[in-house]
């Protein structure tokens, strides 16, 4: 018998060093906004506003803490020595791009924090978490260890939550987490179909792969995560991303497809052998999967990448309606907005849309879906989540006040070497670990 469960969303709190450093080759927004000044305060408030709005609509909404940045620990591993200020100064002089990478607030995109399998899908009946190794980008490859600690501090109860370490940190097992993972189910408490999308095969060179931009995530990584989580093979589907769309800027599957419950909303160019992928999903689902396929004639791949139509959150509201959460860039794109209006009028399963201003994150290639990690929770599991990480009026006000007190409203690459920024960031994070009751998760708290 299945137990009633709901989907919770855990959004990444944007860290105090949010900046635009052009670090993500293959991510069009990241490379085109390189060196633009950022506004960390606005970025964090925009994220919190989205979280609070969804909490107010009756969703279970949490937050995940950011990383410690600048990452002095990694800079020391790379040979910079002396006081923290001397490390920053030497890195700025000798290797400014390495310093920028060690200052990225990229952990805000918690769809890349981990892959999560709900307890209804796993052999031992626990929720399984595997932090993503994010090997393809240096600035992201230094996230997973602290991410693992933050996840353990948020989902601490070992009776309900099983935490794995990240896969081996090499390209063969490149893992980008939930951005390439979708789960279909009829009710959240039912056993679901877990859908893993990857960009290339690491051990089979005969398979198609992109020519220009990197395929960050491998088949072998997806398979390993499914094994670690104890998933039932008959309820797992793997699909190769269309290599041509990776070459057009679709660096994660969640830039071209989103799914929830019995709906898959995707572009007609999303997958290699697309019709076969639909067949496999429908078979594993036991029939009745609803596919809303957006034709290229209505929305081009380019429009999808610019607007982030598919980086939307497909949400089942408590009143039974389905909500599509979109970034405002969709409203500003005539082809996309026309399509959205048509979708609503056709009543194909999406009942309402809600648009958010997430420009600070969008300018680095992160939309609504990038900013959240989905965790399906039964009532007993929800009770076991660290309550301080859940959003309500009180925690929202506290976090907003915390951002307003600690964050700068402008940051450029030159500011990253400022020793005062390191002090501000650590002071803010030290207070945050108390607000969120996480314990000492950061390297500076563990020396
Ligand atoms: O990994 N951007 C992130 C965006 C991640 C979006 N996540 C999902 N699609 N789920 C990335 O490319 C840019 C950082 C910079 O250039 O400053 C960056 O890391």
PDB file of N, CA, C and O in Angstrom, residues 197-199 210 240-248 250 268-272 274:
ATOM      1  N   UNK A 197      18.609  11.441 -18.093  1.00  0.00           N
ATOM      2  CA  UNK A 197      19.030  11.933 -19.406  1.00  0.00           C
ATOM      3  C   UNK A 197      20.521  12.277 -19.338  1.00  0.00           C
ATOM      4  O   UNK A 197      20.963  12.936 -18.401  1.00  0.00           O
ATOM      5  N   UNK A 198      21.258  11.824 -20.329  1.00  0.00           N
ATOM      6  CA  UNK A 198      22.713  12.036 -20.311  1.00  0.00           C
ATOM      7  C   UNK A 198      23.147  12.595 -21.662  1.00  0.00           C
ATOM      8  O   UNK A 198      22.399  12.532 -22.655  1.00  0.00           O
ATOM      9  N   UNK A 199      24.375  13.122 -21.717  1.00  0.00           N
ATOM     10  CA  UNK A 199      24.838  13.781 -22.938  1.00  0.00           C
ATOM     11  C   UNK A 199      25.755  12.953 -23.804  1.00  0.00           C
ATOM     12  O   UNK A 199      25.952  13.242 -24.986  1.00  0.00           O
ATOM     13  N   UNK A 210      27.953  15.613 -28.910  1.00  0.00           N
ATOM     14  CA  UNK A 210      28.041  16.964 -29.496  1.00  0.00           C
ATOM     15  C   UNK A 210      29.438  17.271 -30.036  1.00  0.00           C
ATOM     16  O   UNK A 210      30.419  16.657 -29.598  1.00  0.00           O
ATOM     17  N   UNK A 240      19.414   9.526 -24.289  1.00  0.00           N
ATOM     18  CA  UNK A 240      20.519  10.378 -24.748  1.00  0.00           C
ATOM     19  C   UNK A 240      19.928  11.713 -25.193  1.00  0.00           C
ATOM     20  O   UNK A 240      18.966  11.747 -25.968  1.00  0.00           O
ATOM     21  N   UNK A 241      20.524  12.799 -24.703  1.00  0.00           N
ATOM     22  CA  UNK A 241      20.095  14.127 -25.172  1.00  0.00           C
ATOM     23  C   UNK A 241      20.442  14.244 -26.643  1.00  0.00           C
ATOM     24  O   UNK A 241      21.437  13.657 -27.096  1.00  0.00           O
ATOM     25  N   UNK A 242      19.667  15.017 -27.370  1.00  0.00           N
ATOM     26  CA  UNK A 242      19.986  15.274 -28.773  1.00  0.00           C
ATOM     27  C   UNK A 242      21.305  16.070 -28.818  1.00  0.00           C
ATOM     28  O   UNK A 242      21.361  17.193 -28.324  1.00  0.00           O
ATOM     29  N   UNK A 243      22.379  15.483 -29.391  1.00  0.00           N
ATOM     30  CA  UNK A 243      23.674  16.191 -29.367  1.00  0.00           C
ATOM     31  C   UNK A 243      23.623  17.542 -30.076  1.00  0.00           C
ATOM     32  O   UNK A 243      24.347  18.467 -29.698  1.00  0.00           O
ATOM     33  N   UNK A 244      22.739  17.675 -31.075  1.00  0.00           N
ATOM     34  CA  UNK A 244      22.648  18.956 -31.804  1.00  0.00           C
ATOM     35  C   UNK A 244      22.164  20.086 -30.899  1.00  0.00           C
ATOM     36  O   UNK A 244      22.549  21.233 -31.075  1.00  0.00           O
ATOM     37  N   UNK A 245      21.282  19.783 -29.951  1.00  0.00           N
ATOM     38  CA  UNK A 245      20.789  20.878 -29.100  1.00  0.00           C
ATOM     39  C   UNK A 245      21.814  21.230 -28.003  1.00  0.00           C
ATOM     40  O   UNK A 245      21.868  22.382 -27.580  1.00  0.00           O
ATOM     41  N   UNK A 246      22.638  20.257 -27.605  1.00  0.00           N
ATOM     42  CA  UNK A 246      23.735  20.610 -26.679  1.00  0.00           C
ATOM     43  C   UNK A 246      24.609  21.651 -27.380  1.00  0.00           C
ATOM     44  O   UNK A 246      25.014  22.652 -26.786  1.00  0.00           O
ATOM     45  N   UNK A 247      24.842  21.432 -28.663  1.00  0.00           N
ATOM     46  CA  UNK A 247      25.670  22.375 -29.439  1.00  0.00           C
ATOM     47  C   UNK A 247      24.988  23.726 -29.649  1.00  0.00           C
ATOM     48  O   UNK A 247      25.629  24.682 -30.087  1.00  0.00           O
ATOM     49  N   UNK A 248      23.688  23.805 -29.336  1.00  0.00           N
ATOM     50  CA  UNK A 248      22.987  25.098 -29.428  1.00  0.00           C
ATOM     51  C   UNK A 248      22.771  25.725 -28.049  1.00  0.00           C
ATOM     52  O   UNK A 248      22.000  26.666 -27.910  1.00  0.00           O
ATOM     53  N   UNK A 250      22.033  23.884 -25.016  1.00  0.00           N
ATOM     54  CA  UNK A 250      21.220  23.130 -24.042  1.00  0.00           C
ATOM     55  C   UNK A 250      22.172  22.271 -23.203  1.00  0.00           C
ATOM     56  O   UNK A 250      22.356  21.084 -23.459  1.00  0.00           O
ATOM     57  N   UNK A 268      10.447  19.407 -29.295  1.00  0.00           N
ATOM     58  CA  UNK A 268      10.496  18.245 -30.202  1.00  0.00           C
ATOM     59  C   UNK A 268      11.916  17.845 -30.604  1.00  0.00           C
ATOM     60  O   UNK A 268      12.110  16.817 -31.247  1.00  0.00           O
ATOM     61  N   UNK A 269      12.910  18.650 -30.188  1.00  0.00           N
ATOM     62  CA  UNK A 269      14.308  18.310 -30.498  1.00  0.00           C
ATOM     63  C   UNK A 269      15.074  17.809 -29.268  1.00  0.00           C
ATOM     64  O   UNK A 269      16.298  17.707 -29.301  1.00  0.00           O
ATOM     65  N   UNK A 270      14.373  17.537 -28.170  1.00  0.00           N
ATOM     66  CA  UNK A 270      15.068  17.299 -26.896  1.00  0.00           C
ATOM     67  C   UNK A 270      15.956  16.052 -26.893  1.00  0.00           C
ATOM     68  O   UNK A 270      17.070  16.081 -26.370  1.00  0.00           O
ATOM     69  N   UNK A 271      15.442  14.938 -27.449  1.00  0.00           N
ATOM     70  CA  UNK A 271      16.134  13.647 -27.257  1.00  0.00           C
ATOM     71  C   UNK A 271      16.551  13.017 -28.581  1.00  0.00           C
ATOM     72  O   UNK A 271      15.905  13.219 -29.612  1.00  0.00           O
ATOM     73  N   UNK A 272      17.594  12.208 -28.510  1.00  0.00           N
ATOM     74  CA  UNK A 272      17.983  11.362 -29.632  1.00  0.00           C
ATOM     75  C   UNK A 272      16.928  10.241 -29.718  1.00  0.00           C
ATOM     76  O   UNK A 272      16.545   9.686 -28.697  1.00  0.00           O
ATOM     77  N   UNK A 274      13.609  10.380 -30.345  1.00  0.00           N
ATOM     78  CA  UNK A 274      12.596  10.894 -29.407  1.00  0.00           C
ATOM     79  C   UNK A 274      11.358   9.994 -29.260  1.00  0.00           C
ATOM     80  O   UNK A 274      10.888   9.760 -28.148  1.00  0.00           O
TER      81      UNK A 274
END
